PDB file of N, CA and C in Angstrom:
ATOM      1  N   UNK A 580       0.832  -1.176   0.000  1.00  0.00           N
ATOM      2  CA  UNK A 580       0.000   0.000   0.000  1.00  0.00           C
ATOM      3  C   UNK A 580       0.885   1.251   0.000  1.00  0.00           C
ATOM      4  N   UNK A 581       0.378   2.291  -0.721  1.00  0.00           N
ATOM      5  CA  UNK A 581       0.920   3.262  -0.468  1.00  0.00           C
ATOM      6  C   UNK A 581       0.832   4.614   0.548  1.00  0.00           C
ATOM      7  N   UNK A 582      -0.270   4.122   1.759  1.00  0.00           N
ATOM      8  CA  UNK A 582      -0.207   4.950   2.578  1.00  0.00           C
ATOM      9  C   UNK A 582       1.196   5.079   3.530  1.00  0.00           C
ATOM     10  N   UNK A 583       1.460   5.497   3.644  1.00  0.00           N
ATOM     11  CA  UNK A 583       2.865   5.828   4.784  1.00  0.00           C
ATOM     12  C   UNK A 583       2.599   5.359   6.081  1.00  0.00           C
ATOM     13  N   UNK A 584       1.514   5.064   6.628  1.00  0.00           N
ATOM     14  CA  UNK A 584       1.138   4.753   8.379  1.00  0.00           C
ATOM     15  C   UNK A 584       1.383   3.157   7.688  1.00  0.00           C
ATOM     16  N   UNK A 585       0.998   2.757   6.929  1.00  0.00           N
ATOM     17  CA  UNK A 585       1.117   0.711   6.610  1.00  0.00           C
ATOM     18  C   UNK A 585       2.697   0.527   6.339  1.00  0.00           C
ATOM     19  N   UNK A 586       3.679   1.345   6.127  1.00  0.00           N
ATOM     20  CA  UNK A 586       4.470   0.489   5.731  1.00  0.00           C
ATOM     21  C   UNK A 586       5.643   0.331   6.609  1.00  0.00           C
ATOM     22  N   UNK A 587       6.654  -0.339   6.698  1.00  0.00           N
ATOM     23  CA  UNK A 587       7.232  -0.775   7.718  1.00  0.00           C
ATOM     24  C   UNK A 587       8.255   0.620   8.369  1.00  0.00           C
ATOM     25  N   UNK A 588       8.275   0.519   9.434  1.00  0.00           N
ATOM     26  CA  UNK A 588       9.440   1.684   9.930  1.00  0.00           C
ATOM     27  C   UNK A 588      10.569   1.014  11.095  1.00  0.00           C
ATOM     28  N   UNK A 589      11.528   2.111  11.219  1.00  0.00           N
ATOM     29  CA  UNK A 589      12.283   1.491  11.788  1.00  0.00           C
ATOM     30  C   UNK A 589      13.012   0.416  11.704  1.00  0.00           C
ATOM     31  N   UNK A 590      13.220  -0.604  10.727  1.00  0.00           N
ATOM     32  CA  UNK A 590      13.494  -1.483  10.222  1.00  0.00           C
ATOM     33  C   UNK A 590      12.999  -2.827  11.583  1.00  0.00           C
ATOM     34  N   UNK A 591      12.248  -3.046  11.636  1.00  0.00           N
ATOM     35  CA  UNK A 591      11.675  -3.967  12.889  1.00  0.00           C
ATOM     36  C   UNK A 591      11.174  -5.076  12.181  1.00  0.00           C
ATOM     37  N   UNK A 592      11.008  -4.986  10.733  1.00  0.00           N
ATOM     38  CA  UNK A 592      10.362  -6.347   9.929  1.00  0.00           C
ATOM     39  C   UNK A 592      11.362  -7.137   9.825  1.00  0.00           C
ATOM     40  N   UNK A 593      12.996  -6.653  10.022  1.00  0.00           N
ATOM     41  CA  UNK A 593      13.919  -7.473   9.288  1.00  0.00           C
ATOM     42  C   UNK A 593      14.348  -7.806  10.702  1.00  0.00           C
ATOM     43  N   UNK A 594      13.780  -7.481  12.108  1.00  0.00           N
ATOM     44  CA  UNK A 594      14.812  -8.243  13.036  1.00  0.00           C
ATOM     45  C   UNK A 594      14.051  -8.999  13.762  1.00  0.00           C
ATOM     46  N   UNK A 595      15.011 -10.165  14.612  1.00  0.00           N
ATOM     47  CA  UNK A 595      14.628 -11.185  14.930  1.00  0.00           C
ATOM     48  C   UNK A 595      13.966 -11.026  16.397  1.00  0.00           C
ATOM     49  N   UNK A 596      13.375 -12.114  16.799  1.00  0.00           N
ATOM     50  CA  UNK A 596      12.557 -11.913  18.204  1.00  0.00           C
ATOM     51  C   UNK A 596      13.469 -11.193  19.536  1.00  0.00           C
ATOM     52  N   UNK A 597      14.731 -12.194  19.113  1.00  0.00           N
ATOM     53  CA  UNK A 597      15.684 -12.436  19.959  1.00  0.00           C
ATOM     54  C   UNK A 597      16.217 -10.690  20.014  1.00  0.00           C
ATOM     55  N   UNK A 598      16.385 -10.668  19.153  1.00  0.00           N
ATOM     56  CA  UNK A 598      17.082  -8.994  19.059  1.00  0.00           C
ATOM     57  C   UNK A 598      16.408  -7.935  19.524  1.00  0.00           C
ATOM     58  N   UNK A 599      14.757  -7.936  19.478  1.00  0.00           N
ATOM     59  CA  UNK A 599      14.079  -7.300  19.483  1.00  0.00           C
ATOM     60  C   UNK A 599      13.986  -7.407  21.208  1.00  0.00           C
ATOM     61  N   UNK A 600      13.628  -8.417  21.804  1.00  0.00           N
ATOM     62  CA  UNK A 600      13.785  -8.545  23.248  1.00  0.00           C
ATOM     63  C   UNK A 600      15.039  -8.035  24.432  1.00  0.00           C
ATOM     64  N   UNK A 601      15.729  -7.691  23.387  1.00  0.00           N
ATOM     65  CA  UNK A 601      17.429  -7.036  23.890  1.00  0.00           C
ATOM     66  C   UNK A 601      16.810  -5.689  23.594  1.00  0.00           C
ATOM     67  N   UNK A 602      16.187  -5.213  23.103  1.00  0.00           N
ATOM     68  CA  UNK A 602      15.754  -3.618  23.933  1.00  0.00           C
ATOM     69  C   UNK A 602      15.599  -3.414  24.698  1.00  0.00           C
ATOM     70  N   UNK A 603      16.512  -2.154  25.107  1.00  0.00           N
ATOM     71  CA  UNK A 603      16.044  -1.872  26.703  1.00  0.00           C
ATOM     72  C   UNK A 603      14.820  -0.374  26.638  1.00  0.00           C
ATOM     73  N   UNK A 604      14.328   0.042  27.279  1.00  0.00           N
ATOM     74  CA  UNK A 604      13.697   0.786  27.678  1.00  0.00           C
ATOM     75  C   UNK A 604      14.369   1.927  26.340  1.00  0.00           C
ATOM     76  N   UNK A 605      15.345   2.630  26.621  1.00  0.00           N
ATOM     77  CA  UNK A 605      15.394   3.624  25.690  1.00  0.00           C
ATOM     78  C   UNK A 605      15.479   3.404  24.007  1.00  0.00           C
ATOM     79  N   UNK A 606      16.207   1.741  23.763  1.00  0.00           N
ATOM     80  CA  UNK A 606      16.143   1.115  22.678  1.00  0.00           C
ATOM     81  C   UNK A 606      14.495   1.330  22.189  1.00  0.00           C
ATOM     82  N   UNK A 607      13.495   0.759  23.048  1.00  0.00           N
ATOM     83  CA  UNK A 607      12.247   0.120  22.720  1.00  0.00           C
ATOM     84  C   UNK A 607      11.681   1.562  22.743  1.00  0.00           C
ATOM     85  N   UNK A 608      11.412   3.104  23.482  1.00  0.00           N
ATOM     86  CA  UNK A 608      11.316   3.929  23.353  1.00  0.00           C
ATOM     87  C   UNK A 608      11.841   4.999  21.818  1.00  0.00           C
ATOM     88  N   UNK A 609      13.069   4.496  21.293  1.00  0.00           N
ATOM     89  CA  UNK A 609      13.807   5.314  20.168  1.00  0.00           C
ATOM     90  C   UNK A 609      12.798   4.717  18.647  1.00  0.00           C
ATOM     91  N   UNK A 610      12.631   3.476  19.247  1.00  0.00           N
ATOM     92  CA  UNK A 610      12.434   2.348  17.935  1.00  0.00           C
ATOM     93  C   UNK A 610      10.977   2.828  17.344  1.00  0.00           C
ATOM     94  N   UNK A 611       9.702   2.970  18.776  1.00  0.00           N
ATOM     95  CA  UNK A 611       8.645   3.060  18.189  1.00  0.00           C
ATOM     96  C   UNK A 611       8.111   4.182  18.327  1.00  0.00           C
ATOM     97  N   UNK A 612       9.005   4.975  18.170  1.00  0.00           N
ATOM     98  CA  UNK A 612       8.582   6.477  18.233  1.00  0.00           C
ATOM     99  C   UNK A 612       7.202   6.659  17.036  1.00  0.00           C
ATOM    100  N   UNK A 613       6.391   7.168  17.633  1.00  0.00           N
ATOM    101  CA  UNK A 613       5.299   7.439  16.204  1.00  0.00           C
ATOM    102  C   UNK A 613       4.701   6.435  15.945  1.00  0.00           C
ATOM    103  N   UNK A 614       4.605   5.271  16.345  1.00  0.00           N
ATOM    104  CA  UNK A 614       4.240   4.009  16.220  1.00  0.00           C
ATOM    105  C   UNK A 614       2.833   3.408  17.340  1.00  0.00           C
ATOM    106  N   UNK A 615       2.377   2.891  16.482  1.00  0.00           N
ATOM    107  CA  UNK A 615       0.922   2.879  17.864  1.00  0.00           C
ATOM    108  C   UNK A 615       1.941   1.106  19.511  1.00  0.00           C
ATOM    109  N   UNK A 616       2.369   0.512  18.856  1.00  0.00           N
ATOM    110  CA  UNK A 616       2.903  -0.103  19.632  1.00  0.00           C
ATOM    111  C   UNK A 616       3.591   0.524  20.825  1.00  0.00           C
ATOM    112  N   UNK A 617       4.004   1.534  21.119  1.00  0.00           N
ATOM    113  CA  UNK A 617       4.629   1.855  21.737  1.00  0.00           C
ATOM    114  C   UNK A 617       3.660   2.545  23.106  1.00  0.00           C
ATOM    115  N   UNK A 618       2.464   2.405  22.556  1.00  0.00           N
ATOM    116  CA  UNK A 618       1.349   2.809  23.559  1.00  0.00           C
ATOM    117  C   UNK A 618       1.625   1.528  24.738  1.00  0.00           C
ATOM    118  N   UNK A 619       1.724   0.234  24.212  1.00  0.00           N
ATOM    119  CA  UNK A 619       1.647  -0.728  25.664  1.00  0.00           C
ATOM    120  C   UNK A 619       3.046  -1.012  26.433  1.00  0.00           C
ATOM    121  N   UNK A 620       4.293   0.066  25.995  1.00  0.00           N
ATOM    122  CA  UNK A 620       5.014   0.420  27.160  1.00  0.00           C
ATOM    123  C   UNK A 620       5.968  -1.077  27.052  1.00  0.00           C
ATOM    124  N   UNK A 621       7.224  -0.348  27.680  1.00  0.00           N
ATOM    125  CA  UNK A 621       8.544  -1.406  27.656  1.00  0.00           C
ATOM    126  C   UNK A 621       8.128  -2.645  28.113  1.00  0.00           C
ATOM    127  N   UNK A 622       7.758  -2.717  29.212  1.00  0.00           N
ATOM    128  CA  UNK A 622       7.164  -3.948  29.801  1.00  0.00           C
ATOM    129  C   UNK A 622       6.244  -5.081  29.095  1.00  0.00           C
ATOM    130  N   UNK A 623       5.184  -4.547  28.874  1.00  0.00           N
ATOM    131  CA  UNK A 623       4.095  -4.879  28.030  1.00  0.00           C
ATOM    132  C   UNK A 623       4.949  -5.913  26.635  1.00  0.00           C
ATOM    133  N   UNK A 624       5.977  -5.019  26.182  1.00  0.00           N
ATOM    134  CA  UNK A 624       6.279  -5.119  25.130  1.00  0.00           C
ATOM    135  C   UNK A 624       7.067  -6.550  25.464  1.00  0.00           C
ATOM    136  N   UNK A 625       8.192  -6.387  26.173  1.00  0.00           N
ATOM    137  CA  UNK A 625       8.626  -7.537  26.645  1.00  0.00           C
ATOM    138  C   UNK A 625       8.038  -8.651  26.955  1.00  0.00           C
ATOM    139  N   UNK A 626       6.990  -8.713  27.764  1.00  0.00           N
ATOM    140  CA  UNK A 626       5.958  -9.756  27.966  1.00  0.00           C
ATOM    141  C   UNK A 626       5.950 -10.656  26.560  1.00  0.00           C
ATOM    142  N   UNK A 627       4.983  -9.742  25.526  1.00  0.00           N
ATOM    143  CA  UNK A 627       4.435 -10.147  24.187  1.00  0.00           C
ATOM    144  C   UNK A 627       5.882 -10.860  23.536  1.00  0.00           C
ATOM    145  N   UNK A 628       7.025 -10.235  23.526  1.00  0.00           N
ATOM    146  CA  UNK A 628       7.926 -11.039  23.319  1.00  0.00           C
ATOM    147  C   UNK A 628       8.301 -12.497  23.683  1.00  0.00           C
ATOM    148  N   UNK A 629       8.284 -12.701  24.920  1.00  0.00           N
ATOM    149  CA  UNK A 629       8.579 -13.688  25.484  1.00  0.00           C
ATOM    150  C   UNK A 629       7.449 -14.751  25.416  1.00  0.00           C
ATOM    151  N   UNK A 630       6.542 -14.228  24.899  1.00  0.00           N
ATOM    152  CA  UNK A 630       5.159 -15.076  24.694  1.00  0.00           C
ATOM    153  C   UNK A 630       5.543 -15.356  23.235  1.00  0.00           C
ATOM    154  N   UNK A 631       5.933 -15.092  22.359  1.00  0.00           N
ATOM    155  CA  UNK A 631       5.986 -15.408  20.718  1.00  0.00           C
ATOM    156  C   UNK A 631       7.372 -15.953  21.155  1.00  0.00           C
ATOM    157  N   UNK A 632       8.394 -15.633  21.931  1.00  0.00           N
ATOM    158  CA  UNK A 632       9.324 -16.680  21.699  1.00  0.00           C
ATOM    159  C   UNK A 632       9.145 -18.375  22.638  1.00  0.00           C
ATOM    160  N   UNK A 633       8.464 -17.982  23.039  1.00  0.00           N
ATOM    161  CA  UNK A 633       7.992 -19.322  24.034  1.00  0.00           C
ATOM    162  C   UNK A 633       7.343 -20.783  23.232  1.00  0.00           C
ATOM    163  N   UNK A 634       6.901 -19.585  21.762  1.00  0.00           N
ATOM    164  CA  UNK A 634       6.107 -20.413  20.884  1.00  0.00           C
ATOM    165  C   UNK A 634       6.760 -20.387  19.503  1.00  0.00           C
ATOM    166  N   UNK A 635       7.739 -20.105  19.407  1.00  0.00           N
ATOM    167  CA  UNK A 635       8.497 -20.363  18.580  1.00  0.00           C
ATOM    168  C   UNK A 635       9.469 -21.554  19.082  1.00  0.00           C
ATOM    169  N   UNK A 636      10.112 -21.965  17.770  1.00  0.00           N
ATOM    170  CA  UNK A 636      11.179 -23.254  17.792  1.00  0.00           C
ATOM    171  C   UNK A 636      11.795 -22.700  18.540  1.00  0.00           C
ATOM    172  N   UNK A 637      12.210 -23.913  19.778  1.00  0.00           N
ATOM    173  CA  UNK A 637      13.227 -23.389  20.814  1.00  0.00           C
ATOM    174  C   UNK A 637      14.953 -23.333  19.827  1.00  0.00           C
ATOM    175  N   UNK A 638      15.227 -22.419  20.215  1.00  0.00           N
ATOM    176  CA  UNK A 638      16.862 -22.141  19.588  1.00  0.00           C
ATOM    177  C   UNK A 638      17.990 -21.760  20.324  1.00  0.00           C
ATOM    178  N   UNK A 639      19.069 -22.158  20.164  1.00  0.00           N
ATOM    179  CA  UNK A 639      19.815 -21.682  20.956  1.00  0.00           C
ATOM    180  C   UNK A 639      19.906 -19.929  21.224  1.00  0.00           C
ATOM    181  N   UNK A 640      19.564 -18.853  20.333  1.00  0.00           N
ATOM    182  CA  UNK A 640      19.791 -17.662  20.366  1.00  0.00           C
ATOM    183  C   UNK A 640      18.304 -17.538  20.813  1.00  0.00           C
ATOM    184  N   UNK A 641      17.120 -18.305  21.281  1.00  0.00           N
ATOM    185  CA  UNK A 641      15.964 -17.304  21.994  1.00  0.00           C
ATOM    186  C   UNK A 641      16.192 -17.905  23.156  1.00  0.00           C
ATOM    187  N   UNK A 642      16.952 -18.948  23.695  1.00  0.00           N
ATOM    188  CA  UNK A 642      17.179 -19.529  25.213  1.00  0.00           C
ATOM    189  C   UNK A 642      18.258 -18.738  25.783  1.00  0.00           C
ATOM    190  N   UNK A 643      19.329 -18.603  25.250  1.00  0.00           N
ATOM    191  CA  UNK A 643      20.296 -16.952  25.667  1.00  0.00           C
ATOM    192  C   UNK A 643      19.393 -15.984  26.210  1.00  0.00           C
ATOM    193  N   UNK A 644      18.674 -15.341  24.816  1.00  0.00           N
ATOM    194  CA  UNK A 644      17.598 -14.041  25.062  1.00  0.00           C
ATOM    195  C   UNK A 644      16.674 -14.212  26.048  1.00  0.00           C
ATOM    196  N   UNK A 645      15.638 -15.356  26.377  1.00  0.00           N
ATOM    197  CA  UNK A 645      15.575 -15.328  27.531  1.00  0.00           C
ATOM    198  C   UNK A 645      15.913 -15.670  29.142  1.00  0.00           C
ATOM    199  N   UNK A 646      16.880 -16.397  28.896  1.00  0.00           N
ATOM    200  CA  UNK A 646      17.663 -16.353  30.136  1.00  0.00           C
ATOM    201  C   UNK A 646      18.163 -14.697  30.804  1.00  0.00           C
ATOM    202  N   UNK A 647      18.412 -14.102  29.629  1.00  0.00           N
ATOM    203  CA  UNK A 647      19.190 -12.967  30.049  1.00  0.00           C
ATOM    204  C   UNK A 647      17.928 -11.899  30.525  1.00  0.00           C
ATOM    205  N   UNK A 648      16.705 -12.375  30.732  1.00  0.00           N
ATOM    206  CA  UNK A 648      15.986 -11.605  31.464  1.00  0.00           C
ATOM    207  C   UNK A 648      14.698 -12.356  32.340  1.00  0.00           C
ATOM    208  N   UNK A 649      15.802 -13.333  33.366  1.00  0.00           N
ATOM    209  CA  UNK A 649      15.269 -13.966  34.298  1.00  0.00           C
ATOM    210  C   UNK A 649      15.196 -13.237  35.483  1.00  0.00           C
ATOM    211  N   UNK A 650      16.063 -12.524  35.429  1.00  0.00           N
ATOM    212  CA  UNK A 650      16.163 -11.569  36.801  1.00  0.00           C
ATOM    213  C   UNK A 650      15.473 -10.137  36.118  1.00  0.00           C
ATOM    214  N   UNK A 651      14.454 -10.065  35.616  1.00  0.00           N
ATOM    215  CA  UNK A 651      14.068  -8.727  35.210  1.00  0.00           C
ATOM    216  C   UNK A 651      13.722  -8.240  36.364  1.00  0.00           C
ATOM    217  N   UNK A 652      13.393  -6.590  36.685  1.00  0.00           N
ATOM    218  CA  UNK A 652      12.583  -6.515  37.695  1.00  0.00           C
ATOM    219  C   UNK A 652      11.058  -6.515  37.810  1.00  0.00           C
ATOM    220  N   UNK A 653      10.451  -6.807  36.753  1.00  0.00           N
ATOM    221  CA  UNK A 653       9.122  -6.832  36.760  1.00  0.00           C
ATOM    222  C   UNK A 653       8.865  -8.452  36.865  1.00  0.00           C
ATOM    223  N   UNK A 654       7.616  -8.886  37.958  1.00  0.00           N
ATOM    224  CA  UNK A 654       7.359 -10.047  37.864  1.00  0.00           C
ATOM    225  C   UNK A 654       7.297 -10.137  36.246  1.00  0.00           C
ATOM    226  N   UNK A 655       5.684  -9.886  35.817  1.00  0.00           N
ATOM    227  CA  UNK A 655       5.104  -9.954  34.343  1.00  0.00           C
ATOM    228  C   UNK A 655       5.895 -10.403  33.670  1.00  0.00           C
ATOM    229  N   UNK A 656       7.332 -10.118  33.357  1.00  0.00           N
ATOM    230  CA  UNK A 656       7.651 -10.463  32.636  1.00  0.00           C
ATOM    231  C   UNK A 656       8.933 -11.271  32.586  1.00  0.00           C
ATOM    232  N   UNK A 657       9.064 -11.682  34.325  1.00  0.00           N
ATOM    233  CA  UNK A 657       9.771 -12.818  34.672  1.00  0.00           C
ATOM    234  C   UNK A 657       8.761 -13.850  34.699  1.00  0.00           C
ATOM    235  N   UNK A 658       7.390 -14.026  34.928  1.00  0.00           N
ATOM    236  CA  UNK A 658       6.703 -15.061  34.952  1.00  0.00           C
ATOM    237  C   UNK A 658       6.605 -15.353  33.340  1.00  0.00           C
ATOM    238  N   UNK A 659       6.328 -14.790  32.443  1.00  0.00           N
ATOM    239  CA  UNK A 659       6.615 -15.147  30.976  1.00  0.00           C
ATOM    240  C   UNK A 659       7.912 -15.655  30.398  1.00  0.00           C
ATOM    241  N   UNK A 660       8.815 -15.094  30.660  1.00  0.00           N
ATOM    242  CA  UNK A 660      10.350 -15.920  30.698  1.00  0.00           C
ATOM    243  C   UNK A 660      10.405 -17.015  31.182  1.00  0.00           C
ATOM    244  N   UNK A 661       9.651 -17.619  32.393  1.00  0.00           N
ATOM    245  CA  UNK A 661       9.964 -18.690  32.743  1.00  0.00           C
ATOM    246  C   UNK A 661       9.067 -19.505  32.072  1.00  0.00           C
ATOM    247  N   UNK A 662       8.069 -19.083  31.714  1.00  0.00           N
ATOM    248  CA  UNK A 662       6.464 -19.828  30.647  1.00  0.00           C
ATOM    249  C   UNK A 662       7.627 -20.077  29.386  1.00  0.00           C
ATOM    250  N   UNK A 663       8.015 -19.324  29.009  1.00  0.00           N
ATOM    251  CA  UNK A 663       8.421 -19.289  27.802  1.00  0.00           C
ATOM    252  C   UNK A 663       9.992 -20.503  27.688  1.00  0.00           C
ATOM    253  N   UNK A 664      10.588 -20.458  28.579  1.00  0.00           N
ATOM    254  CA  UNK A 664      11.591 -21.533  28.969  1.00  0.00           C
ATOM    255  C   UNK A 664      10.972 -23.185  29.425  1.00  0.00           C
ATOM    256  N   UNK A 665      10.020 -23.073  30.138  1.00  0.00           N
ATOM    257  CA  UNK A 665       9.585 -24.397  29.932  1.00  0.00           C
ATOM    258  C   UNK A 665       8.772 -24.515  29.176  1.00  0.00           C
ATOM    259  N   UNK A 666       8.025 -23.576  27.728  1.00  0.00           N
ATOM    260  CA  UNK A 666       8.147 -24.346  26.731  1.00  0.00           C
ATOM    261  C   UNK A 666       9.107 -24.974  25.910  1.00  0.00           C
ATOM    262  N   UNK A 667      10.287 -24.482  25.741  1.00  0.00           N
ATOM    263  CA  UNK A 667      11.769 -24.778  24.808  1.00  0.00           C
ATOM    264  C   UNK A 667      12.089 -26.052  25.564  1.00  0.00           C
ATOM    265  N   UNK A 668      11.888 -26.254  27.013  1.00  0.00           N
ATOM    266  CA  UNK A 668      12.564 -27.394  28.149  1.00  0.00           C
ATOM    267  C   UNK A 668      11.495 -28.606  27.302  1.00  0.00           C
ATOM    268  N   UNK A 669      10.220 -28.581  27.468  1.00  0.00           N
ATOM    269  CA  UNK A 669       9.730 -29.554  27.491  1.00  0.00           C
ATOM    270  C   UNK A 669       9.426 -30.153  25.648  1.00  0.00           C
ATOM    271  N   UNK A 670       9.949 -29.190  24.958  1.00  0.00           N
ATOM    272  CA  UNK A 670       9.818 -29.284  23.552  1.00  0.00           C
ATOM    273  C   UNK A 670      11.140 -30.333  23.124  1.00  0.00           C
ATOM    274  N   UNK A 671      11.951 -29.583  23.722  1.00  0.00           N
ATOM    275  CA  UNK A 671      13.293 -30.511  23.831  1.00  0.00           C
ATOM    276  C   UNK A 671      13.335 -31.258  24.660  1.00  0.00           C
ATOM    277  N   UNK A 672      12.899 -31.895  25.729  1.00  0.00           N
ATOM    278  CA  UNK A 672      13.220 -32.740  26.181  1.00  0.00           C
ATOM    279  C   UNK A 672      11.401 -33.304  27.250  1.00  0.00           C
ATOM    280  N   UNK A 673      10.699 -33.896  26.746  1.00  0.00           N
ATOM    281  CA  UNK A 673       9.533 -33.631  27.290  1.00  0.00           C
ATOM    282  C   UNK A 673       9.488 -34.195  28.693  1.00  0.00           C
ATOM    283  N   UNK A 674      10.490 -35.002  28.996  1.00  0.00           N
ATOM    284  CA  UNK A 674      10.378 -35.624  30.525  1.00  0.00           C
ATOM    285  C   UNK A 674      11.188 -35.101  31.175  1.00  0.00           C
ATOM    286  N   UNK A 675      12.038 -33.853  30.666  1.00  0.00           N
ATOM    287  CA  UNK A 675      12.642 -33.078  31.830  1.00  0.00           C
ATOM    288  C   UNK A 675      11.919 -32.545  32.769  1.00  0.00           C
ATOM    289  N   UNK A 676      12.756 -31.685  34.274  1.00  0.00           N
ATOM    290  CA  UNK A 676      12.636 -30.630  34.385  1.00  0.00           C
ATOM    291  C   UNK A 676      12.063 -29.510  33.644  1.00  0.00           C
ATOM    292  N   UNK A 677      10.540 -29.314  34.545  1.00  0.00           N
ATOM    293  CA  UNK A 677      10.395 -27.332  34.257  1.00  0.00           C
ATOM    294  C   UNK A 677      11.341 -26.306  34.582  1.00  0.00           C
ATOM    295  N   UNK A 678      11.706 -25.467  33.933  1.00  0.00           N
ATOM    296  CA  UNK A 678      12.725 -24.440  34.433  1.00  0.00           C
ATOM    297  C   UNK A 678      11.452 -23.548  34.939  1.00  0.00           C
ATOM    298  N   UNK A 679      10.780 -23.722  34.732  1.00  0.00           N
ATOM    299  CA  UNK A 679       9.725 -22.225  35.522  1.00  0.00           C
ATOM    300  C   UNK A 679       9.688 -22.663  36.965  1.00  0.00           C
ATOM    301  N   UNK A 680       9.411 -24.048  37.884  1.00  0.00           N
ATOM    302  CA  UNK A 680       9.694 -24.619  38.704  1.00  0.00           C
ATOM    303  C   UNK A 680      10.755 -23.966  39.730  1.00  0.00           C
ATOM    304  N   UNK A 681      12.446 -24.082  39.182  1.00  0.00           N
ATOM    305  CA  UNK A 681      13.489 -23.648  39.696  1.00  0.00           C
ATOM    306  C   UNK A 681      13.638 -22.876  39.230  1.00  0.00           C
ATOM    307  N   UNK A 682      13.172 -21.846  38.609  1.00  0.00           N
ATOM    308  CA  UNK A 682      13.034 -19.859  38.432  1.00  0.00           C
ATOM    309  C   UNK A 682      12.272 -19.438  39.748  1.00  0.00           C
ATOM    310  N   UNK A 683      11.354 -20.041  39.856  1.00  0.00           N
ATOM    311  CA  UNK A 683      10.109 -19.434  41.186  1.00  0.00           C
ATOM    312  C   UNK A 683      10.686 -19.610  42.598  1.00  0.00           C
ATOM    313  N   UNK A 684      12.029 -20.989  42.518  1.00  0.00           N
ATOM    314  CA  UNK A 684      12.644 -21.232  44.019  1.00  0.00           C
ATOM    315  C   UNK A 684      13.340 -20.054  44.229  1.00  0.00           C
ATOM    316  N   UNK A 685      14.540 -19.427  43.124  1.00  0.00           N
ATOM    317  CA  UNK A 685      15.550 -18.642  42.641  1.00  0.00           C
ATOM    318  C   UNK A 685      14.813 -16.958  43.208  1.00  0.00           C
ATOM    319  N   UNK A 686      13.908 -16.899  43.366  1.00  0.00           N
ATOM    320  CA  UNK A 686      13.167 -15.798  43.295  1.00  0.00           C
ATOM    321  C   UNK A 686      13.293 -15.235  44.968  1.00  0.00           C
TER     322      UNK A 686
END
């Protein structure tokens, strides 16, 4: 289409979940400037992340990405990190260990 509000900005179509979840607050603030996404806020945003990577093929580069925000400070979106890790746990290995389990002791 050729309206200007439909077409992609920021280049956010070409990056990956994983990358996109490595925003921090001023990253995720710069990115959707002008953008209606940016109405549900860093947090929010993170959440929704960790929910599409939870359900995506577990990979080695989205089990990094969310490990590295097990200690977030927002529950919300430490309880989704850990949702999102024992999906990859039990996808790969279905009679393991939940990691959401020993995230909640860790806490």
């Amino acid at each position: 289409t050729p309206e200007a509000d439909f077409l992609p900005r920021h280049g956010l179509d070409a990056a990956t979940l994983a990358e996109l979840f490595a925003w921090d607050e001023a990253a995720f603030l710069r990115n959707t400037e002008g953008g209606p996404i940016r109405r549900i806020g860093h947090e929010r945003w993170l959440r929704n992340l960790a929910v599409a990577l939870g359900n995506a093929p577990p990979t080695p580069e989205a089990a990094t990405a969310l490990r590295a925000r097990t200690a977030h400070p927002s529950a919300l979106v430490r309880e989704h990190v850990a949702w999102a890790l024992a999906r990859h746990a039990s996808a790969s290995d279905p009679g393991g260990t939940d990691p959401a389990h020993s995230l909640a002791g860790d806490a």
